[in-house]
Short mmCIF file of C-alpha atoms and ligand atoms in Angstrom, two decimals:
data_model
loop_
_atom_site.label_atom_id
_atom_site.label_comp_id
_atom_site.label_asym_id
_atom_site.label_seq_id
_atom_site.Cartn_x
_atom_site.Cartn_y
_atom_site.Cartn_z
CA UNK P 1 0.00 0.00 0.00
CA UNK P 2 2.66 2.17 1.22
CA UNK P 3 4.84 1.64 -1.99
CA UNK P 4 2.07 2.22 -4.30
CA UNK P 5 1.14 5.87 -2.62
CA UNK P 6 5.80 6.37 -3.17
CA UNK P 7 5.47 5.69 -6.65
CA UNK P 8 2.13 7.61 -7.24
CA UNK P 9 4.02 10.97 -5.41
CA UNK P 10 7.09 10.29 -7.51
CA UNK P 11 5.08 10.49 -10.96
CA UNK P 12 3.38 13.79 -9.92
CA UNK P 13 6.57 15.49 -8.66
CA UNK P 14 8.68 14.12 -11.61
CA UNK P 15 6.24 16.06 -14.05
CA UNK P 16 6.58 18.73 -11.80
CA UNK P 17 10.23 19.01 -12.12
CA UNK P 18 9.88 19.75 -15.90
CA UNK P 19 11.53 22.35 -16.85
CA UNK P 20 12.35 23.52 -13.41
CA UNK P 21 15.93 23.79 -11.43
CA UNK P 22 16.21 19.41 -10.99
CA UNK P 23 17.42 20.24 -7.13
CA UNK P 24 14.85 21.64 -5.53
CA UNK P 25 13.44 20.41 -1.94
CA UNK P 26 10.65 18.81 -0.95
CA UNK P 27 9.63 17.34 2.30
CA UNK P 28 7.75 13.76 2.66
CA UNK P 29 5.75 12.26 5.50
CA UNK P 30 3.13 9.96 6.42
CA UNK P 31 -0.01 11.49 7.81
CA UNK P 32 -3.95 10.65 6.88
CA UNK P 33 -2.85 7.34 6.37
CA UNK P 34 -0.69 8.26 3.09
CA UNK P 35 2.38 9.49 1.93
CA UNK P 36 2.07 13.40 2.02
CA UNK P 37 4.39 15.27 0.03
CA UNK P 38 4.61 19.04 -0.28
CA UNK P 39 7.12 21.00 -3.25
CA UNK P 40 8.09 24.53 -1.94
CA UNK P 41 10.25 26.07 -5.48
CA UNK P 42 10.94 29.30 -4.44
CA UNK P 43 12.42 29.80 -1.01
CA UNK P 44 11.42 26.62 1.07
CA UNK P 45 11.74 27.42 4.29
CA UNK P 46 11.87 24.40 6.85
CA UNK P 47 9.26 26.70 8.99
CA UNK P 48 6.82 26.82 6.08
CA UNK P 49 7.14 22.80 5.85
CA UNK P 50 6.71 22.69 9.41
CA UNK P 51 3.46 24.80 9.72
CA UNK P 52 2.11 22.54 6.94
CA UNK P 53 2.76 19.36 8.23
CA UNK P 54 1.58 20.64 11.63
CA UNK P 55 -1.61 22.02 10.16
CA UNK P 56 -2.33 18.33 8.30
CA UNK P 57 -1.44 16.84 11.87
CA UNK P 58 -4.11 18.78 13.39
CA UNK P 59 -6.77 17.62 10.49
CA UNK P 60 -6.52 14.30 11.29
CA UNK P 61 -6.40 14.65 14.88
CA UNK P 62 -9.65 16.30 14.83
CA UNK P 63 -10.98 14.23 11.59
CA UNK P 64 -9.78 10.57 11.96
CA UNK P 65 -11.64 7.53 12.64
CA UNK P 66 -8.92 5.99 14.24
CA UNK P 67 -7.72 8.05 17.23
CA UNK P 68 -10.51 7.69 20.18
CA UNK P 69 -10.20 11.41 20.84
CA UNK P 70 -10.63 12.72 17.25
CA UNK P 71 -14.28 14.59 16.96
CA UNK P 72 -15.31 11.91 14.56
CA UNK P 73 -14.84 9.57 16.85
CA UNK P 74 -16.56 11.00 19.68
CA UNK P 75 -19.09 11.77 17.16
CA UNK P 76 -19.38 7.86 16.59
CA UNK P 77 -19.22 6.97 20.51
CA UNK P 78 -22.58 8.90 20.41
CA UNK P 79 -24.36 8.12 17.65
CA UNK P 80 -27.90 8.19 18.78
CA UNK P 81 -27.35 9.03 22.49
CA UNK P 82 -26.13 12.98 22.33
CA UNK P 83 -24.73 15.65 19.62
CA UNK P 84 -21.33 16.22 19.94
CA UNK P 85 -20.05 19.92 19.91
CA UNK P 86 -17.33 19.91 17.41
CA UNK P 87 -13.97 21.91 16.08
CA UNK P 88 -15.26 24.44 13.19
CA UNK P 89 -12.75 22.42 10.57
CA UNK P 90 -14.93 19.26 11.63
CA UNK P 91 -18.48 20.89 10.90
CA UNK P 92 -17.46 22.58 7.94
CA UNK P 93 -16.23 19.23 6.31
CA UNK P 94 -18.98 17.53 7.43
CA UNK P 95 -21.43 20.40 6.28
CA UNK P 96 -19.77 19.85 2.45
CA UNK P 97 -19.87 16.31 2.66
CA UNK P 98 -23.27 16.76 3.07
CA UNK P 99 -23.79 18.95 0.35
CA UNK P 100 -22.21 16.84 -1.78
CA UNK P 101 -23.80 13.59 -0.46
CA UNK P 102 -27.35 15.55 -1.64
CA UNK P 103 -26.09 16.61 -4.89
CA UNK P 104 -25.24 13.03 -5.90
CA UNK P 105 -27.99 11.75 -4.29
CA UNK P 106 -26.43 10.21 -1.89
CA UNK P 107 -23.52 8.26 -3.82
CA UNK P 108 -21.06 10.14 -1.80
CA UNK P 109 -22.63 9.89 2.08
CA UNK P 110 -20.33 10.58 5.07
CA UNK P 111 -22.21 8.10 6.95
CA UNK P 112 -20.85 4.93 5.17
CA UNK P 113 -18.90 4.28 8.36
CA UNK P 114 -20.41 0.86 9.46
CA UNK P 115 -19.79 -0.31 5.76
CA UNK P 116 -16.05 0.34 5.98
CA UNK P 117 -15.61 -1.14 9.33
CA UNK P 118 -17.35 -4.40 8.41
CA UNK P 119 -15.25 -4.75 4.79
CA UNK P 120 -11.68 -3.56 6.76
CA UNK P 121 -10.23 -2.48 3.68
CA UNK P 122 -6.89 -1.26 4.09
CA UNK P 123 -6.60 -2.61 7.70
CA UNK P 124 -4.55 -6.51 8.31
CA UNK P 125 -7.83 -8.18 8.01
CA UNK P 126 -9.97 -7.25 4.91
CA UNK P 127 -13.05 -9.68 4.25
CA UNK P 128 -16.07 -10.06 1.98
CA UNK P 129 -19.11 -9.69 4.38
CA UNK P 130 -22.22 -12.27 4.50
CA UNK P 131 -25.52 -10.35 2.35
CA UNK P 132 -26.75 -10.94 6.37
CA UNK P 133 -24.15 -8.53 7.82
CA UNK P 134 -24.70 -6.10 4.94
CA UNK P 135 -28.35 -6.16 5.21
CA UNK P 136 -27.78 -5.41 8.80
CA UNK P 137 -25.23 -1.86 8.65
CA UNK P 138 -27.57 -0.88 5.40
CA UNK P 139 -29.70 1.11 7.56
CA UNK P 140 -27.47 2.71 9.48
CA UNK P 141 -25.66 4.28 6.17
CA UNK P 142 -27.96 7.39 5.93
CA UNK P 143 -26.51 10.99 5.50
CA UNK P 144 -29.71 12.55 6.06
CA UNK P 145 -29.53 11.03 9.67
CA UNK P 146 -27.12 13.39 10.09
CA UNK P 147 -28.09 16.41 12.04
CA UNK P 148 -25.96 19.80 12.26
CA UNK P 149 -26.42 22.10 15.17
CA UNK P 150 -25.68 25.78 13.41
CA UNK P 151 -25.72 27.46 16.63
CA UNK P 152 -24.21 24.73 18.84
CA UNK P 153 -21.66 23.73 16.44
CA UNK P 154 -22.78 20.27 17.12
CA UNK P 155 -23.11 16.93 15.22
CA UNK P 156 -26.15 14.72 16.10
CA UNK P 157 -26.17 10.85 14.68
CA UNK P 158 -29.86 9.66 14.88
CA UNK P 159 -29.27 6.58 15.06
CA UNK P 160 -27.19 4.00 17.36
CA UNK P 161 -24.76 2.71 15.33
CA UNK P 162 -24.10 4.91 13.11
CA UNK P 163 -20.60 5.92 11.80
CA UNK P 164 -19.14 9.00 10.31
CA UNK P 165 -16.24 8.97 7.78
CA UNK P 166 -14.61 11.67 6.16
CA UNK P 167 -12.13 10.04 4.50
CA UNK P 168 -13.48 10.65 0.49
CA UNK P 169 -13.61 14.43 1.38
CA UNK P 170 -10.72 15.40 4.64
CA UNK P 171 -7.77 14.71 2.29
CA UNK P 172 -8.82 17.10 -0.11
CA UNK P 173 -9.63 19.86 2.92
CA UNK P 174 -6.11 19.26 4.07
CA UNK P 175 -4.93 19.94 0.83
CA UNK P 176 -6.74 23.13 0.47
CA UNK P 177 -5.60 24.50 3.93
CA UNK P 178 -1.84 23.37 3.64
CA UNK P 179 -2.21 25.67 0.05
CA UNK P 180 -3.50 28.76 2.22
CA UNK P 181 -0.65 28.27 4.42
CA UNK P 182 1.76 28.37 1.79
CA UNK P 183 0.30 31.68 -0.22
CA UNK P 184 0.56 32.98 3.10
CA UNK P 185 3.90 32.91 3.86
CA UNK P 186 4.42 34.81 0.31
CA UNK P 187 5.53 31.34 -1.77
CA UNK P 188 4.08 31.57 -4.96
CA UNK P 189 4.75 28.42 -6.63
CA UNK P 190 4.56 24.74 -4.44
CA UNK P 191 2.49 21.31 -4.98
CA UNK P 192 0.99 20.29 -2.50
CA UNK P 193 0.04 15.79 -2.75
CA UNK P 194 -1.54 14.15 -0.21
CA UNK P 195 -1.53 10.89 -1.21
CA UNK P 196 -2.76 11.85 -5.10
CA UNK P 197 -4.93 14.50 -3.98
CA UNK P 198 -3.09 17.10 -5.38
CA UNK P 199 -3.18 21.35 -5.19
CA UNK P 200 -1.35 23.35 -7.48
CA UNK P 201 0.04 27.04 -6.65
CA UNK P 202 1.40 29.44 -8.98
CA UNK P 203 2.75 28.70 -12.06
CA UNK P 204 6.06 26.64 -13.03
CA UNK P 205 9.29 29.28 -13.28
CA UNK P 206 8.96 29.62 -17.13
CA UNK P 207 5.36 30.83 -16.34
CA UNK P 208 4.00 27.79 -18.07
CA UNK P 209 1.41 25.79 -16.35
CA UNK P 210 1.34 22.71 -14.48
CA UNK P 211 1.59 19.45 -15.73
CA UNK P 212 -0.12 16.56 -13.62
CA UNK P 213 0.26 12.64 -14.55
CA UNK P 214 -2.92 10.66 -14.51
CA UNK P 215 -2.37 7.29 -12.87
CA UNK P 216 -2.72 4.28 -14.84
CA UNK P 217 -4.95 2.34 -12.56
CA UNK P 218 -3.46 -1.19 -14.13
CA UNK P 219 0.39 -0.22 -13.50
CA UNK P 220 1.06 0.42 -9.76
CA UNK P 221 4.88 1.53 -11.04
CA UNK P 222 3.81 4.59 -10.98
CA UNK P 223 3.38 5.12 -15.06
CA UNK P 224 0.53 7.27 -16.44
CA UNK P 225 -1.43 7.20 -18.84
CA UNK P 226 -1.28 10.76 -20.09
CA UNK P 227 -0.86 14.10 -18.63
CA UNK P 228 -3.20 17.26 -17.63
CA UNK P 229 -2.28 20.85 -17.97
CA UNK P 230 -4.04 22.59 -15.01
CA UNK P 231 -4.14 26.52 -13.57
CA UNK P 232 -4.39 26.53 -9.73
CA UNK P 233 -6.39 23.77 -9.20
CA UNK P 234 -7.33 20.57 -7.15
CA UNK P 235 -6.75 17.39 -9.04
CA UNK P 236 -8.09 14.18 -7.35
CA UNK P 237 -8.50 11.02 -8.33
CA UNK P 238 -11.06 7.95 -7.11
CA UNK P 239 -10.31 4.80 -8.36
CA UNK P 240 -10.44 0.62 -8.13
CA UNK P 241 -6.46 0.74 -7.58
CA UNK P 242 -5.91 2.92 -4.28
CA UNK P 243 -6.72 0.44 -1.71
CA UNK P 244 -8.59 -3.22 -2.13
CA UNK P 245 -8.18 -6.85 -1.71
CA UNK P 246 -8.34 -10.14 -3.35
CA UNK P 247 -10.32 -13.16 -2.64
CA UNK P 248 -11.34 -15.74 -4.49
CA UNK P 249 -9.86 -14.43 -7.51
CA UNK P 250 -12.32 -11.28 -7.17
CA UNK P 251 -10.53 -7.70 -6.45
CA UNK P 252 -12.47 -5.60 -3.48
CA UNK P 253 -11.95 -2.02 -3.59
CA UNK P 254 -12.61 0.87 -1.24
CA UNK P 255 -15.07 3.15 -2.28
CA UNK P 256 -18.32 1.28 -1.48
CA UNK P 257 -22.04 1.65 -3.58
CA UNK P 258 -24.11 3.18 -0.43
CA UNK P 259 -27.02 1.39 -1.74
CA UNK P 260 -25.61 -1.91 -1.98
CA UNK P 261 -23.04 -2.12 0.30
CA UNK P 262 -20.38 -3.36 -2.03
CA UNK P 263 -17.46 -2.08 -3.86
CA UNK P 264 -19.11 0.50 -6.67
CA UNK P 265 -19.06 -2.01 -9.43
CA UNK P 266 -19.42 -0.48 -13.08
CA UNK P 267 -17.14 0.12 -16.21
CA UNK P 268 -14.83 2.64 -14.72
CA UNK P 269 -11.59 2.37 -13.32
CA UNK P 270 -10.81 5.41 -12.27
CA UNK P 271 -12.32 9.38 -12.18
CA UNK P 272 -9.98 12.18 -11.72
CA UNK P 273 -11.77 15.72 -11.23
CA UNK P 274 -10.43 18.59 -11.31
CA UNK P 275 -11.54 21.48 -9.49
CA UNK P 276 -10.93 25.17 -8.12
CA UNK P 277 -9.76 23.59 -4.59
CA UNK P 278 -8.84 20.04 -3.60
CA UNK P 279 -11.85 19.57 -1.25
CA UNK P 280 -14.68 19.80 -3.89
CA UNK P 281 -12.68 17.94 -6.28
CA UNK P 282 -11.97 14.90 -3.48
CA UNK P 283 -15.59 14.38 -2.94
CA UNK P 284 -17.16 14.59 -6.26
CA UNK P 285 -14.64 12.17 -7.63
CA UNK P 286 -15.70 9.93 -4.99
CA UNK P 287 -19.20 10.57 -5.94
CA UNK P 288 -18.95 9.90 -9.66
CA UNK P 289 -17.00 6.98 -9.47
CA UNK P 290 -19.82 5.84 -7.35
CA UNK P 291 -22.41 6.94 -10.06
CA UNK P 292 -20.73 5.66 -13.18
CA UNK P 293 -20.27 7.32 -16.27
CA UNK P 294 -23.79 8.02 -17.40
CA UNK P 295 -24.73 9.75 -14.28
CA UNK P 296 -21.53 10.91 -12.60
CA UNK P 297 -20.98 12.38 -16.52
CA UNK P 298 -24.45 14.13 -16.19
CA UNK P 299 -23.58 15.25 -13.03
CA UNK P 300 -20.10 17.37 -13.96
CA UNK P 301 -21.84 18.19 -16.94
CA UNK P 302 -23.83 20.20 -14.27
CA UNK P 303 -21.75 22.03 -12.09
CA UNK P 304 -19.37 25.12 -13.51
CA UNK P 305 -16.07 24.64 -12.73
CA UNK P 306 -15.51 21.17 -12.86
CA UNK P 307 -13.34 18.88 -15.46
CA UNK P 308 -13.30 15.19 -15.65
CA UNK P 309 -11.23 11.95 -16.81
CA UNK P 310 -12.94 8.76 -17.00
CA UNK P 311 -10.62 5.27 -17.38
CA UNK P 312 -13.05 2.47 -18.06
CA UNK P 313 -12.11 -0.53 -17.45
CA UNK P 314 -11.81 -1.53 -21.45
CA UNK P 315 -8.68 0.83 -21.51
CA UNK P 316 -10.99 3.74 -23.25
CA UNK P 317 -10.53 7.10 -22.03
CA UNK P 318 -12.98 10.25 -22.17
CA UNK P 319 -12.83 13.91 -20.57
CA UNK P 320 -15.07 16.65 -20.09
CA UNK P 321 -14.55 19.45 -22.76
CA UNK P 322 -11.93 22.17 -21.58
CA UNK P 323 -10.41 19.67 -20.02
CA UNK P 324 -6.65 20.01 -21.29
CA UNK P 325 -5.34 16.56 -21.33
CA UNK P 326 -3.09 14.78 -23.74
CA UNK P 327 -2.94 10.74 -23.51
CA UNK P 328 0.51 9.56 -23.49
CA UNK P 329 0.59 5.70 -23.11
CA UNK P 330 -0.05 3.41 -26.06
CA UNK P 331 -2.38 1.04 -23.72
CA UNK P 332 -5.36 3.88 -23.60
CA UNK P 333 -7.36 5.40 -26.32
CA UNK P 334 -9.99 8.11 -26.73
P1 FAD D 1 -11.61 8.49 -2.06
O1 FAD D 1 -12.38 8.03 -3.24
O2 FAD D 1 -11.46 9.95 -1.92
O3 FAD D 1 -12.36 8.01 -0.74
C1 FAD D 1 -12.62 6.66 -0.46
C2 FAD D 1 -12.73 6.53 1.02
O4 FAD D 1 -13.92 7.20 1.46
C3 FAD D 1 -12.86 5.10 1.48
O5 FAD D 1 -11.60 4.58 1.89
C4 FAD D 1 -13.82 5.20 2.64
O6 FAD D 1 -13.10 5.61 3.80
C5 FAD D 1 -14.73 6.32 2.23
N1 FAD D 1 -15.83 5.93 1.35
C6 FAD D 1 -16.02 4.78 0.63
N2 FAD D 1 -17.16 4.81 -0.07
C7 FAD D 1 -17.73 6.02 0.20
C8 FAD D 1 -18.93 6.66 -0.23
N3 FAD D 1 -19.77 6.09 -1.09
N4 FAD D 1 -19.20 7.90 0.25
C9 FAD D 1 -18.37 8.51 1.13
N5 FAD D 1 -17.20 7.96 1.57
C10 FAD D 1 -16.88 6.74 1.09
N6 FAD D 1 -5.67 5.35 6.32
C11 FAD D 1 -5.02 4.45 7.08
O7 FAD D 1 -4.68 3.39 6.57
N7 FAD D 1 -4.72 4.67 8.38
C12 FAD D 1 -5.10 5.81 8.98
O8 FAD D 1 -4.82 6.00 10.16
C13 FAD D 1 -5.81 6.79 8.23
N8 FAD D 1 -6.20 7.93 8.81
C14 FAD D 1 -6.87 8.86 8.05
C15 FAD D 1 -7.29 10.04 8.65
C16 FAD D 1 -7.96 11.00 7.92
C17 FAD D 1 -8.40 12.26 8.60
C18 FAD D 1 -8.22 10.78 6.54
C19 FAD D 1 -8.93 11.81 5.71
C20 FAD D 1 -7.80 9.62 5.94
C21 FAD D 1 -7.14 8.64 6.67
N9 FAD D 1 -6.73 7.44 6.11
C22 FAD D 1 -6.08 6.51 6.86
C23 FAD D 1 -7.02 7.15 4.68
C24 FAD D 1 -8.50 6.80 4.48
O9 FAD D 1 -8.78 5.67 5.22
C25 FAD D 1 -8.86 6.52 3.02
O10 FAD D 1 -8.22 5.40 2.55
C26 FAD D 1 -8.49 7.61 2.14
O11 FAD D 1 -8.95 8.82 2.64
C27 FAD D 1 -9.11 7.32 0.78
O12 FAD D 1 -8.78 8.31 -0.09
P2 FAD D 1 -8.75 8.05 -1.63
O13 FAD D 1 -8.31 9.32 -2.24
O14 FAD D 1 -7.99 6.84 -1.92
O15 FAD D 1 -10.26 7.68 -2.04
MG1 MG D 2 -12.65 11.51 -2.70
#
């Protein structure tokens, strides 16, 4: 898993590089479960890469499902006893999840919790669920259970059981706000990649614009399958190759069908949006992929300000018009 995210950074940063000086820093580390890397090109500054990291540390601290004391997880202690008052980061992820979870009628929902506990993808002990245990969490996997507090601040679960999970959407947050950091302290050119959710500032130091690799989801070496030219803009990407399983010969991945409480299974491999920030751009790729083409298409198609890349699973490729992208490899076609 960990190798996979190394080689995905590498890719990025290498088509970063082009056409800059070949020497200069960037710091690495592993935070939201996922290699984070961050590209300062004009005066890096170890305090810079220290306020960013810090600021990412403090994301998931408040965001994670893992650490007992994060808000999500006191969030999930109570689900259906109490609301929980929560950090202002917290409720204003959680308010955009839910935005987005009612925009794509409910493909992305924060709530899908109890689905990723009981499938343990990307934990030691992934496994394919009875229809019984599914049936059971179904339920519970409701966004519009999900009850904000404006005044208090507070997140209400209505029912017991019920899980948040943040993690199609907080990556893409952390992205944005490790950005604002960066244009704060005056830099005016860095990429920020947490993990492939990637930020771009500024422009490279010939003025031209940034180049981003698309993963080839069938190639974990870190090869792409073309490249996108992009202004300052989030570039995620959902797809069947960031974390899964195998068992009996069939591949489980992570991003889960709310409805059916499986692995999203249609022709696509992989949607990469691209957005004006890194957090709307996380969570509608999450929700397309989820869609499909036909209605994840329909669904960009909607929205200003938002470019797609579709990989289907029979190697074609198709984008969104405006979307500036060239194909590179000889396995893909338009
Ligand atoms: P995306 O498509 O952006 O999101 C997929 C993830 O969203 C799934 O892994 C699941 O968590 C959730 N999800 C699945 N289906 C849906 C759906 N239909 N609607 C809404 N959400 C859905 N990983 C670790 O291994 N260890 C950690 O300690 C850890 N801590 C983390 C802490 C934070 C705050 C965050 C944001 C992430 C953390 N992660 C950790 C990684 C996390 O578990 C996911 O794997 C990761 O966020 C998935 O990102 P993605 O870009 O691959 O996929
Ligand atoms: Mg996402």
């Amino acid at each position: 898993m960990l190798n996979r995210h190394v080689f995905r950074c590498c890719a990025v940063f290498v088509l970063a590089l082009t056409g800059c000086i070949r020497d200069e820093p960037s710091r690495a580390e592993f935070v939201l479960g996922t290699v984070c890397n961050i590209t300062l090109f004009d005066q890096a500054r170890a305090q810079v890469y220290r306020d960013v990291f810090a600021r990412i540390r403090e994301i998931e601290n408040h965001m994670s499902v893992n650490l007992p004391n994060s808000d999500i997880a006191r969030i999930n202690a109570a689900a259906g006893i109490t609301p929980v008052q929560v950090h202002d980061d917290v409720f204003y992820v959680i308010e955009r999840s839910l935005y987005f979870a009612g925009l794509s009628g409910g493909a992305l929902d924060p709530a899908v919790g109890p689905l990723v506990s009981l499938w343990g993808i990307g934990t030691d002990n992934p496994r394919v669920p009875s229809q019984t245990e599914i049936d059971s969490v179904l339920p519970l996997v409701n966004w519009q259970n999900i009850e904000l507090d404006y005044s208090a601040r507070s997140v209400f679960l209505k029912q017991p059981g019920m899980a948040l999970d943040l993690g199609a959407i907080a990556k893409g947050f952390a992205a944005d706000e490790a950005a604002a950091i960066i244009k704060k302290a005056g830099l005016k050119r860095a990429i920020i990649d947490l993990g492939g959710d990637i930020i771009t500032s500024g422009k490279k130091r010939d003025r031209s614009s940034w180049k981003v690799g698309i993963q080839d989801p069938l190639d974990n070496r870190g090869s792409y399958i073309g490249v996108v030219t992009v202004g300052e803009q989030g570039i995620v990407t959902s797809g069947v190759y960031e974390r899964y399983f195998e068992a009996e010969g069939e591949r489980y991945h992570h991003i889960f069908s709310p409805q059916r409480g499986f692995p999203a299974d249609n022709d696509l491999m992989s949607v990469t949006i691209i957005a004006d920030n890194a957090m709307d751009a996380d969570a509608l790729s999450t929700a397309v992929f989820v869609l499909g083409y036909e209605k994840g298409r329909a669904l960009v198609d909607s929205l200003d300000g938002f470019q797609a890349i579709f990989v289907f699973r029979d190697n074609n490729v198709r984008i969104t018009p405006g979307t500036d992208f060239v194909l590179t490899s000889e396995d893909y076609r338009f």
